[in-house]
PDB file of C-alpha atoms and ligand atoms in Angstrom:
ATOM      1  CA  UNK A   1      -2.443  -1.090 -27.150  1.00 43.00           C
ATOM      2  CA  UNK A   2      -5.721  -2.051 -25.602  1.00 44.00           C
ATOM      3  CA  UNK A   3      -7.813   1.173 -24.792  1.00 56.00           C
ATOM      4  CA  UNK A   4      -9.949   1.026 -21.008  1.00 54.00           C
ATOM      5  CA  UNK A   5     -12.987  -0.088 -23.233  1.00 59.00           C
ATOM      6  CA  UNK A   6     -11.256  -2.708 -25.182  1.00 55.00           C
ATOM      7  CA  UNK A   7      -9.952  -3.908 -21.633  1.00 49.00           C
ATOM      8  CA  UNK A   8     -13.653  -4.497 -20.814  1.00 53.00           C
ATOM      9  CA  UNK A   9     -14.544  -6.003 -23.324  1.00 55.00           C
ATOM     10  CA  UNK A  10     -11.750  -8.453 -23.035  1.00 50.00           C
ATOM     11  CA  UNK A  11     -12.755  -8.692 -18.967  1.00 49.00           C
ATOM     12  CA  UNK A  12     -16.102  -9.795 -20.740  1.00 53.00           C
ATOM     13  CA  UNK A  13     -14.885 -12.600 -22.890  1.00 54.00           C
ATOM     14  CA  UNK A  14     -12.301 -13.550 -20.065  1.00 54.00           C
ATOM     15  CA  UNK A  15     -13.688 -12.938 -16.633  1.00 64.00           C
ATOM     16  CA  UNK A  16     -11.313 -13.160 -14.212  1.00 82.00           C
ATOM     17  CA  UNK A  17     -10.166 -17.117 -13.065  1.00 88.00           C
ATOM     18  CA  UNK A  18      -8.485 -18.200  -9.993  1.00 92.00           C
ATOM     19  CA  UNK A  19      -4.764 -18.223  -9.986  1.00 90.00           C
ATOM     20  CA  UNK A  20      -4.593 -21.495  -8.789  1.00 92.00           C
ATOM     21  CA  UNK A  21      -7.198 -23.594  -9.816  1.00 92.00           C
ATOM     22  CA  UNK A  22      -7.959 -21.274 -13.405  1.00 90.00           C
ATOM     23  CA  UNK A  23     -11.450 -21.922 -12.269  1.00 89.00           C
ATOM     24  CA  UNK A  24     -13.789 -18.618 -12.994  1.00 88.00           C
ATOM     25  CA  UNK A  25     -13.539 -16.588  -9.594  1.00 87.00           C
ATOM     26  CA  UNK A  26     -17.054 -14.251  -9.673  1.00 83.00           C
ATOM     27  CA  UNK A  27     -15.740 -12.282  -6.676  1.00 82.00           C
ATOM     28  CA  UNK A  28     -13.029  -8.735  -7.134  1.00 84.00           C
ATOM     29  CA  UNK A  29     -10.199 -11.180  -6.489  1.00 88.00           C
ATOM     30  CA  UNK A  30      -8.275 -13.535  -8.923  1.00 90.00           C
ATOM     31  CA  UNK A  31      -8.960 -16.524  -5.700  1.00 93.00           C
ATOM     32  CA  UNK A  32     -12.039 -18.775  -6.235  1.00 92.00           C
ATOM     33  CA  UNK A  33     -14.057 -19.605  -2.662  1.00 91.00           C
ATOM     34  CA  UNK A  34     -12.512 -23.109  -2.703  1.00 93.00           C
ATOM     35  CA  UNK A  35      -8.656 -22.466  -3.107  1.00 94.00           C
ATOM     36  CA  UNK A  36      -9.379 -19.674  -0.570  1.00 93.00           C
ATOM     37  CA  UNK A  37     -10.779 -22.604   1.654  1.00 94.00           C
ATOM     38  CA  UNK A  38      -7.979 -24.508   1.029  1.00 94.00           C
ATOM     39  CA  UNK A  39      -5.335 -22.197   2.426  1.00 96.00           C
ATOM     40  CA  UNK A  40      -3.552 -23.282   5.351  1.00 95.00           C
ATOM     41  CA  UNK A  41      -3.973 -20.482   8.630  1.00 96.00           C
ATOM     42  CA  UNK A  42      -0.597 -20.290  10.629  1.00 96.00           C
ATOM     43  CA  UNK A  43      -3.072 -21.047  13.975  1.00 95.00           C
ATOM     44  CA  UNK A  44      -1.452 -21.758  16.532  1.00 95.00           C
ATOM     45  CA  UNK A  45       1.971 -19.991  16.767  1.00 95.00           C
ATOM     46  CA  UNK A  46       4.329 -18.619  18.735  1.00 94.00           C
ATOM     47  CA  UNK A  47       3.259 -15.232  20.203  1.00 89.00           C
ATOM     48  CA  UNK A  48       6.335 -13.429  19.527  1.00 95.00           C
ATOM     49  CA  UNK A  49       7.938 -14.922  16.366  1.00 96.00           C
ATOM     50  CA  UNK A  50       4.462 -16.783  15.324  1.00 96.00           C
ATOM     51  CA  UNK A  51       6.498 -19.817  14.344  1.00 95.00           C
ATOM     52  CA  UNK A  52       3.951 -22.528  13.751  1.00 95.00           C
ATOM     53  CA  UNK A  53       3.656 -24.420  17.157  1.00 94.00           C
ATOM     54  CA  UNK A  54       1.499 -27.365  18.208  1.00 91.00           C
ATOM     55  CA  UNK A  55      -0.188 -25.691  21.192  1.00 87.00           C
ATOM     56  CA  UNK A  56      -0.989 -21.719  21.031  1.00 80.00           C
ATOM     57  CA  UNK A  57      -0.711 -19.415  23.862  1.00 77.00           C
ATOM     58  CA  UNK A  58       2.995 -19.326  24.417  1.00 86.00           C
ATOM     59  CA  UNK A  59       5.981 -18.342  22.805  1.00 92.00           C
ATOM     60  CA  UNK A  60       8.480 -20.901  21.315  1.00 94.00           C
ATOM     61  CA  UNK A  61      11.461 -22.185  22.829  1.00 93.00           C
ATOM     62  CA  UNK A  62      13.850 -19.843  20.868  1.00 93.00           C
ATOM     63  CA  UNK A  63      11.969 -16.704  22.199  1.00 95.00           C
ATOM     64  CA  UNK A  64      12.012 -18.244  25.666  1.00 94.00           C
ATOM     65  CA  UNK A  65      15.680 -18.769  25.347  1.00 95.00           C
ATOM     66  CA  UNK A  66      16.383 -15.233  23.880  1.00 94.00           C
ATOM     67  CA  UNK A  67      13.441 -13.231  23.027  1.00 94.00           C
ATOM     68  CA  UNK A  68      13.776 -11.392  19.912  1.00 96.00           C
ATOM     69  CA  UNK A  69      14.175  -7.198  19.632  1.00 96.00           C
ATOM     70  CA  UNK A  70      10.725  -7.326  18.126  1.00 97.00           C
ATOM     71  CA  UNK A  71       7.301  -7.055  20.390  1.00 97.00           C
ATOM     72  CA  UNK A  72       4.828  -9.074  18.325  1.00 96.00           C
ATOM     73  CA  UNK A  73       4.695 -11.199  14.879  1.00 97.00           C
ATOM     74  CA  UNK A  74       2.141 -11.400  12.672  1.00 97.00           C
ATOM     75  CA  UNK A  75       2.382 -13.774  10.205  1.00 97.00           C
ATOM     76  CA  UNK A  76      -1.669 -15.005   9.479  1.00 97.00           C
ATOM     77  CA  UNK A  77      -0.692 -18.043   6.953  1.00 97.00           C
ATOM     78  CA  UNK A  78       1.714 -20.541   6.147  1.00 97.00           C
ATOM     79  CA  UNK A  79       4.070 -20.550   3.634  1.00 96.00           C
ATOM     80  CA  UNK A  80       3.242 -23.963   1.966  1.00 94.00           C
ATOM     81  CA  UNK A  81       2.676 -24.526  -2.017  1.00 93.00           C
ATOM     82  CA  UNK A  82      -0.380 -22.860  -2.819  1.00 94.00           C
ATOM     83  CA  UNK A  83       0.804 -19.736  -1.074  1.00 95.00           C
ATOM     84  CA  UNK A  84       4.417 -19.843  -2.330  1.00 95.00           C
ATOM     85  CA  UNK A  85       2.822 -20.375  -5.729  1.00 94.00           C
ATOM     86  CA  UNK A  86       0.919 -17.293  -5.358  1.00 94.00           C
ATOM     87  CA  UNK A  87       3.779 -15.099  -3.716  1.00 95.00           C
ATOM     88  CA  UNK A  88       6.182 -16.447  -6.311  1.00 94.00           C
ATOM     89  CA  UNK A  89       4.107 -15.360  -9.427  1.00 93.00           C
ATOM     90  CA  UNK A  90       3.632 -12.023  -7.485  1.00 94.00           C
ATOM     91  CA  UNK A  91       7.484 -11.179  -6.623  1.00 91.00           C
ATOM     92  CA  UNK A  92       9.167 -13.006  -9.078  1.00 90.00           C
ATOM     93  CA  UNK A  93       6.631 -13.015 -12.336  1.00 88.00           C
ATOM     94  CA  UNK A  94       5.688  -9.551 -11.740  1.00 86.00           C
ATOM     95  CA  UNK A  95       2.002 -10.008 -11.411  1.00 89.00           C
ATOM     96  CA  UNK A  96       1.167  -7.426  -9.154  1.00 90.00           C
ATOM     97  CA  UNK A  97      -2.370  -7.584  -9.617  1.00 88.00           C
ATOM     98  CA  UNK A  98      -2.187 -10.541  -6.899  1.00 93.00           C
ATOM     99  CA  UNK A  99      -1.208  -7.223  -4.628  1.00 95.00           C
ATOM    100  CA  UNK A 100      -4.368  -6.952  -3.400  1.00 94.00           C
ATOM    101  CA  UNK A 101      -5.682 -10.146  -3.017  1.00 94.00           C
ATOM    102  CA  UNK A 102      -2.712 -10.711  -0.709  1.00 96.00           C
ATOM    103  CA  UNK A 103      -3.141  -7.649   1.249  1.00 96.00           C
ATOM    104  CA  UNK A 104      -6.755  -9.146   1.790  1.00 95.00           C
ATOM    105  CA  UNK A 105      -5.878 -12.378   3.015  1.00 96.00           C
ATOM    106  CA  UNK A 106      -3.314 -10.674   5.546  1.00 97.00           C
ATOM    107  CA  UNK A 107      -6.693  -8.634   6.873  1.00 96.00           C
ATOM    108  CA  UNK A 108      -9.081 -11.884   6.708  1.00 94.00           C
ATOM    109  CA  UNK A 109      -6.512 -13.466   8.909  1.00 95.00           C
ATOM    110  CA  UNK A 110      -4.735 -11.328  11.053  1.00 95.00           C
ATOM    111  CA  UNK A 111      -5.862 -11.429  14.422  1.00 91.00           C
ATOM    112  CA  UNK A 112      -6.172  -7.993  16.481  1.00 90.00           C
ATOM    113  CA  UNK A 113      -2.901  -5.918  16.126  1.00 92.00           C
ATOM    114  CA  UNK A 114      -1.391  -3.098  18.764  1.00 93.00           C
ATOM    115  CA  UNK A 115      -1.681  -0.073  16.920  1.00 96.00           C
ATOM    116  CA  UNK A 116       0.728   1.550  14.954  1.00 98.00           C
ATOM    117  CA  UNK A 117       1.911   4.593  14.187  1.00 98.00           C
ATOM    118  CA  UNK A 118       3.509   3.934  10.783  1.00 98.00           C
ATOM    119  CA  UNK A 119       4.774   0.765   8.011  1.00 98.00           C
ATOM    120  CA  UNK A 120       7.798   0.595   7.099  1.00 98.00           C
ATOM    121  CA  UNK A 121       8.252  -2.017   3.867  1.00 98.00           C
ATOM    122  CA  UNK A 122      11.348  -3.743   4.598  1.00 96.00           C
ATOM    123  CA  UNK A 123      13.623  -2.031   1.435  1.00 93.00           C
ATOM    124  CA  UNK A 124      15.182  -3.817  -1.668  1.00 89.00           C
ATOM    125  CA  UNK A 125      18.572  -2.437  -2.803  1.00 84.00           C
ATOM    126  CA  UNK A 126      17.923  -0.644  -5.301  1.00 82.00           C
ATOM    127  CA  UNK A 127      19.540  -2.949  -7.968  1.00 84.00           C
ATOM    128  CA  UNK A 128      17.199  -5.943  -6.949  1.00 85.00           C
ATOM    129  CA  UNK A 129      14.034  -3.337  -6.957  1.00 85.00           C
ATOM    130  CA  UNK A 130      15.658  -2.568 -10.497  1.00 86.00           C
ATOM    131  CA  UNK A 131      15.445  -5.793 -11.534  1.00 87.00           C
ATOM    132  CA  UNK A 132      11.987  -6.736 -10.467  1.00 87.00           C
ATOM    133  CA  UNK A 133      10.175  -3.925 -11.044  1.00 88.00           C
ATOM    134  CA  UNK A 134       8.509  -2.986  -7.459  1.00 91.00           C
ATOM    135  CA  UNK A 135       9.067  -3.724  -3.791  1.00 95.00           C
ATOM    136  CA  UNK A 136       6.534  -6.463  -2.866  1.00 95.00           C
ATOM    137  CA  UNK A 137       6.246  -5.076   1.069  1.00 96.00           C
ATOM    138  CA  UNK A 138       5.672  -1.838  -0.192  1.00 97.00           C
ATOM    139  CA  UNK A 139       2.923  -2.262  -2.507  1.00 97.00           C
ATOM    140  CA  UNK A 140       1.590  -4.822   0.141  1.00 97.00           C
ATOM    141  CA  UNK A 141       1.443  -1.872   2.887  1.00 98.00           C
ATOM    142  CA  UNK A 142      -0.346   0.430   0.485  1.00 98.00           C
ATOM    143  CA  UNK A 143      -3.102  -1.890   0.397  1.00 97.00           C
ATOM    144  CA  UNK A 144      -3.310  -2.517   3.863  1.00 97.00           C
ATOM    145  CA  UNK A 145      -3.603   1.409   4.026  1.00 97.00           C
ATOM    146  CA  UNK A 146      -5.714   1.616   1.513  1.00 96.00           C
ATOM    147  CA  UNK A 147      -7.981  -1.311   2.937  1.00 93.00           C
ATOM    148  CA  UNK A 148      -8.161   0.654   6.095  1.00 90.00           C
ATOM    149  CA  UNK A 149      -5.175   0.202   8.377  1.00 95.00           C
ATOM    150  CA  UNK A 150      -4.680   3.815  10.424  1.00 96.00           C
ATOM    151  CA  UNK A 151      -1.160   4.692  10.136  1.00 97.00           C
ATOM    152  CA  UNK A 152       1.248   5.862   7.460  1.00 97.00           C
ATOM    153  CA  UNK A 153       3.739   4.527   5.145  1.00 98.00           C
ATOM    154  CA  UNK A 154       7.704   5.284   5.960  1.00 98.00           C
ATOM    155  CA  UNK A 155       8.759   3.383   2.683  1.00 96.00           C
ATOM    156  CA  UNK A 156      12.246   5.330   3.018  1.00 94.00           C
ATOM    157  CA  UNK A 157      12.460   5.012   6.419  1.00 97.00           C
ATOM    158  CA  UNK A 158      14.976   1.913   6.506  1.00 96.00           C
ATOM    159  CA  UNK A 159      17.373   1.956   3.760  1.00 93.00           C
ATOM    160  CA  UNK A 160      19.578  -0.935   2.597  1.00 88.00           C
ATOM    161  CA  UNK A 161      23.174  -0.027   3.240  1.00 83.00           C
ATOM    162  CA  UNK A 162      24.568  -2.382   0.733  1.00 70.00           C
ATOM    163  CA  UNK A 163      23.225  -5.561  -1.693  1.00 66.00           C
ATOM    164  CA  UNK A 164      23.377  -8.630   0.288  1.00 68.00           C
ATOM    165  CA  UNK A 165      23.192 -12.253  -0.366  1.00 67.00           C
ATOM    166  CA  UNK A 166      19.972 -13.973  -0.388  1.00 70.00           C
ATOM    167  CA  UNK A 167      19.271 -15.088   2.750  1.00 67.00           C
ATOM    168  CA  UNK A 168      18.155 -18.734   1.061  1.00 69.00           C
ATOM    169  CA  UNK A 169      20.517 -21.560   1.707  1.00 71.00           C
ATOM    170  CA  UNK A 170      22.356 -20.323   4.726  1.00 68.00           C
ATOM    171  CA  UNK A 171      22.446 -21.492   8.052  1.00 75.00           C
ATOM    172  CA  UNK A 172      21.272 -19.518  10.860  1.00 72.00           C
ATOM    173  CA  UNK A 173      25.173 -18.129  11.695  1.00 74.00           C
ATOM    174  CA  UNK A 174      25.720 -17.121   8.173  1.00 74.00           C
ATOM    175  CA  UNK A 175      22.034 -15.386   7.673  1.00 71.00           C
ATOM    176  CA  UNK A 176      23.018 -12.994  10.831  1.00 71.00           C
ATOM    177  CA  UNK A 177      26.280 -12.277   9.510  1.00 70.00           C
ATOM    178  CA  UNK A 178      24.824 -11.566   6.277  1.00 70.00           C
ATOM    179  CA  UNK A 179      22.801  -8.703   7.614  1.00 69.00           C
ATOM    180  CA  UNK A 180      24.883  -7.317  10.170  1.00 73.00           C
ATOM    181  CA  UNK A 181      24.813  -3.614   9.336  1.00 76.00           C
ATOM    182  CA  UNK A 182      22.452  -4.055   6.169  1.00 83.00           C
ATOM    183  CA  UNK A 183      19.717  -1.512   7.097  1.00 92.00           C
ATOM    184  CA  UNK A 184      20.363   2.044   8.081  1.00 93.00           C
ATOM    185  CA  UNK A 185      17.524   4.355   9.534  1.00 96.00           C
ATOM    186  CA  UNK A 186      17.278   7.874   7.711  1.00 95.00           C
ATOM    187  CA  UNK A 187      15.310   9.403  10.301  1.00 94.00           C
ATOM    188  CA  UNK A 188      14.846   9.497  14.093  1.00 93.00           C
ATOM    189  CA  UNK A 189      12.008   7.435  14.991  1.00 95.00           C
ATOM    190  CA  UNK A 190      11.820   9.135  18.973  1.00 95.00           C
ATOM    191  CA  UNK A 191       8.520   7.490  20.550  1.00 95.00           C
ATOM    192  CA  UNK A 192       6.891   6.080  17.058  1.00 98.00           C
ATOM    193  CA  UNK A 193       5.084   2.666  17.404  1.00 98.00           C
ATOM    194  CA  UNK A 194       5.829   0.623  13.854  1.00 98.00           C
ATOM    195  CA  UNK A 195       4.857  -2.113  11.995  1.00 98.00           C
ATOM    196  CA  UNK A 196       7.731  -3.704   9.740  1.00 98.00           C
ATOM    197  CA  UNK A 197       6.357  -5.326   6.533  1.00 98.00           C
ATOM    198  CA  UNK A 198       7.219  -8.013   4.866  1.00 97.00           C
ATOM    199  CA  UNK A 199       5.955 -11.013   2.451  1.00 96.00           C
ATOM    200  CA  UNK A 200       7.440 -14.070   4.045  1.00 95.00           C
ATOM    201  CA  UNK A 201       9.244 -14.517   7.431  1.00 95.00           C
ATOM    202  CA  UNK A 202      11.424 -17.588   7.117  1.00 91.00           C
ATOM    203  CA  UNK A 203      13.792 -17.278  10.306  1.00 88.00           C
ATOM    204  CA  UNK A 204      13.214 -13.731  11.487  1.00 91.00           C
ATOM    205  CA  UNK A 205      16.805 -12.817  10.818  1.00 91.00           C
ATOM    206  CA  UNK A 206      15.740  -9.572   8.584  1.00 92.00           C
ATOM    207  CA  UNK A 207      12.829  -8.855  10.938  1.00 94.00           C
ATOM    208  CA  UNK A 208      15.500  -9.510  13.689  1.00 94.00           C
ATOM    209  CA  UNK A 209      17.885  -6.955  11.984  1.00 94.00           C
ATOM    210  CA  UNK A 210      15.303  -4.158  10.771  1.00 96.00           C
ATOM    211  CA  UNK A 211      13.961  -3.812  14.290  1.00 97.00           C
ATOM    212  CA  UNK A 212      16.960  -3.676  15.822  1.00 95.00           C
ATOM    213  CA  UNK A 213      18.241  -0.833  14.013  1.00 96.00           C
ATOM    214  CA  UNK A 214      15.049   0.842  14.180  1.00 97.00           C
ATOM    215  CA  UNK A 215      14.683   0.573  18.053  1.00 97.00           C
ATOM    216  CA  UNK A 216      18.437   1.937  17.976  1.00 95.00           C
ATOM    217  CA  UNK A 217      17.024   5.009  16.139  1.00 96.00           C
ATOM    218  CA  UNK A 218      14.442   5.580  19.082  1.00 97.00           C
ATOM    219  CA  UNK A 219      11.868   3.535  18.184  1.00 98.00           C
ATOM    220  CA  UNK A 220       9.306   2.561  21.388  1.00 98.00           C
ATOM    221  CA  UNK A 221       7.738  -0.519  19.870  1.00 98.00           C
ATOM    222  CA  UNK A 222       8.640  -2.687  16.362  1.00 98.00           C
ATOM    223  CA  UNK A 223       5.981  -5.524  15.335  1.00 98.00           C
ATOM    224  CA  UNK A 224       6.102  -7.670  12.119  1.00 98.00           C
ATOM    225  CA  UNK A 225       3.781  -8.007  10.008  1.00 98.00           C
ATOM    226  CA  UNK A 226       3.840 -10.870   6.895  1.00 98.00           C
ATOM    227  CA  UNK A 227       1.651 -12.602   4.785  1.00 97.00           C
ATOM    228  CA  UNK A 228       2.973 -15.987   5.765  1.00 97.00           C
ATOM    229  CA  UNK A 229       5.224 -17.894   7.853  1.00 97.00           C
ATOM    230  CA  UNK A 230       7.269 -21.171   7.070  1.00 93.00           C
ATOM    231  CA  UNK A 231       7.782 -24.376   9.777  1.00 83.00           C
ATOM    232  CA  UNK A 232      10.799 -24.320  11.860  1.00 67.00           C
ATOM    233  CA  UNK A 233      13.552 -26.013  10.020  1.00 61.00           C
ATOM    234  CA  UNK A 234      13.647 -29.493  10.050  1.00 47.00           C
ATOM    235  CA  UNK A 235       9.855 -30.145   9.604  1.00 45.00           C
TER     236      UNK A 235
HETATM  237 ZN1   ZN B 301      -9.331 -22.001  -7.313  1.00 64.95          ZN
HETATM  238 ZN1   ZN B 302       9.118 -17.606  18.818  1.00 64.95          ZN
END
């Protein structure tokens, strides 16, 4: 057991180092100024899905062709290997002090958002939230409302109707499929404006399927909000 002055202490004789570089960090986050540098911004992107495009300004051909049941992405970074190395030790490794750090770099980034009445975490069944510990969107909207976001967190507001398959690996037929019916809404949401978070959108199939449900329940507007944002398949 280390007691809060033996954790000092240690914080003396091991100040905090950058989890990437292990390079001594002197600022409140575990990021030194250069790997911080180094991040790649998701600038520009598609204004409705914020898939990384070449020219800004427009949305992407997808959206054109069908425009998603969501208003408004925002996804401020890309999802290349120093942020996957980062979200992985964070979801998967359980080091949740990296919680706010991330919600940081979501507020350095983001650009100017519509407001919002409330976050909503996009939910874990409850056996994966067993397993690791914590729901990363959740404790990544606290800090956004703790770093000063106005609105408040629904964390119960979607629940997941039943454990399904990671969305990893399957093509964009079998993701939809995979979801169809997975979230329920345990409350009407009659005129509420909301932000759905999450850590990484990969083809906005689960942003796809939380906001429909939650626009089904009443809701007048649904945005998404992630850390990060991977390439369109293929590049
Ligand atoms: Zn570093
Ligand atoms: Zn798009």
């Amino acid at each position: 057991m280390v007691n809060r002055a033996g954790a000092a202490a240690l914080e003396a004789l091991f100040p905090q180092h950058c989890a990437l570089c292990g390079l001594r960090a002197p600022g409140p986050h575990p990021l030194c100024a250069g790997c911080a540098a180094d991040l790649p911004r998701n600038d520009p992107c598609c204004s409705r899905c914020a898939l990384p495009l070449p020219r800004g300004g427009a949305a992407c051909g997808r959206c054109q062709g069908g425009p998603p049941p969501f208003a408004r992405s925002v996804a401020p970074w890309l999802y290349e290997e120093c942020l996957a190395h980062l979200i992985g030790r964070w979801k998967y490794a359980g080091e949740r002090r990296l919680t706010p750090l991330l919600a940081q770099l979501w507020l350095a980034a983001a650009p100017a958002t519509e407001p919002v009445d409330a976050l909503v975490p996009v939910p874990l069944h409850w056996r994966r939230r067993l397993q690791r510990g914590f729901n990363q969107s959740e404790a990544l909207a606290r800090q956004l409302l703790a770093h000063g976001v106005q609105a408040r967190l629904a964390p119960r507001l979607l629940r997941r109707r039943r454990a399904t398959a990671p969305q990893q690996g399957l093509d964009a037929a079998r993701r939809q499929a995979n979801l169809r019916g997975a979230f329920a809404v345990t409350e009407p949401c009659e005129d509420l404006r909301l932000a759905v978070v999450d850590d990484v959108m990969t083809t906005g199939t689960t942003a796809a399927a939380a906001a429909r449900a939650l626009l089904a329940a009443g809701a007048a507007r649904v945005d998404i909000w992630c850390l990060a944002r991977t390439a369109a398949p293929g590049q």
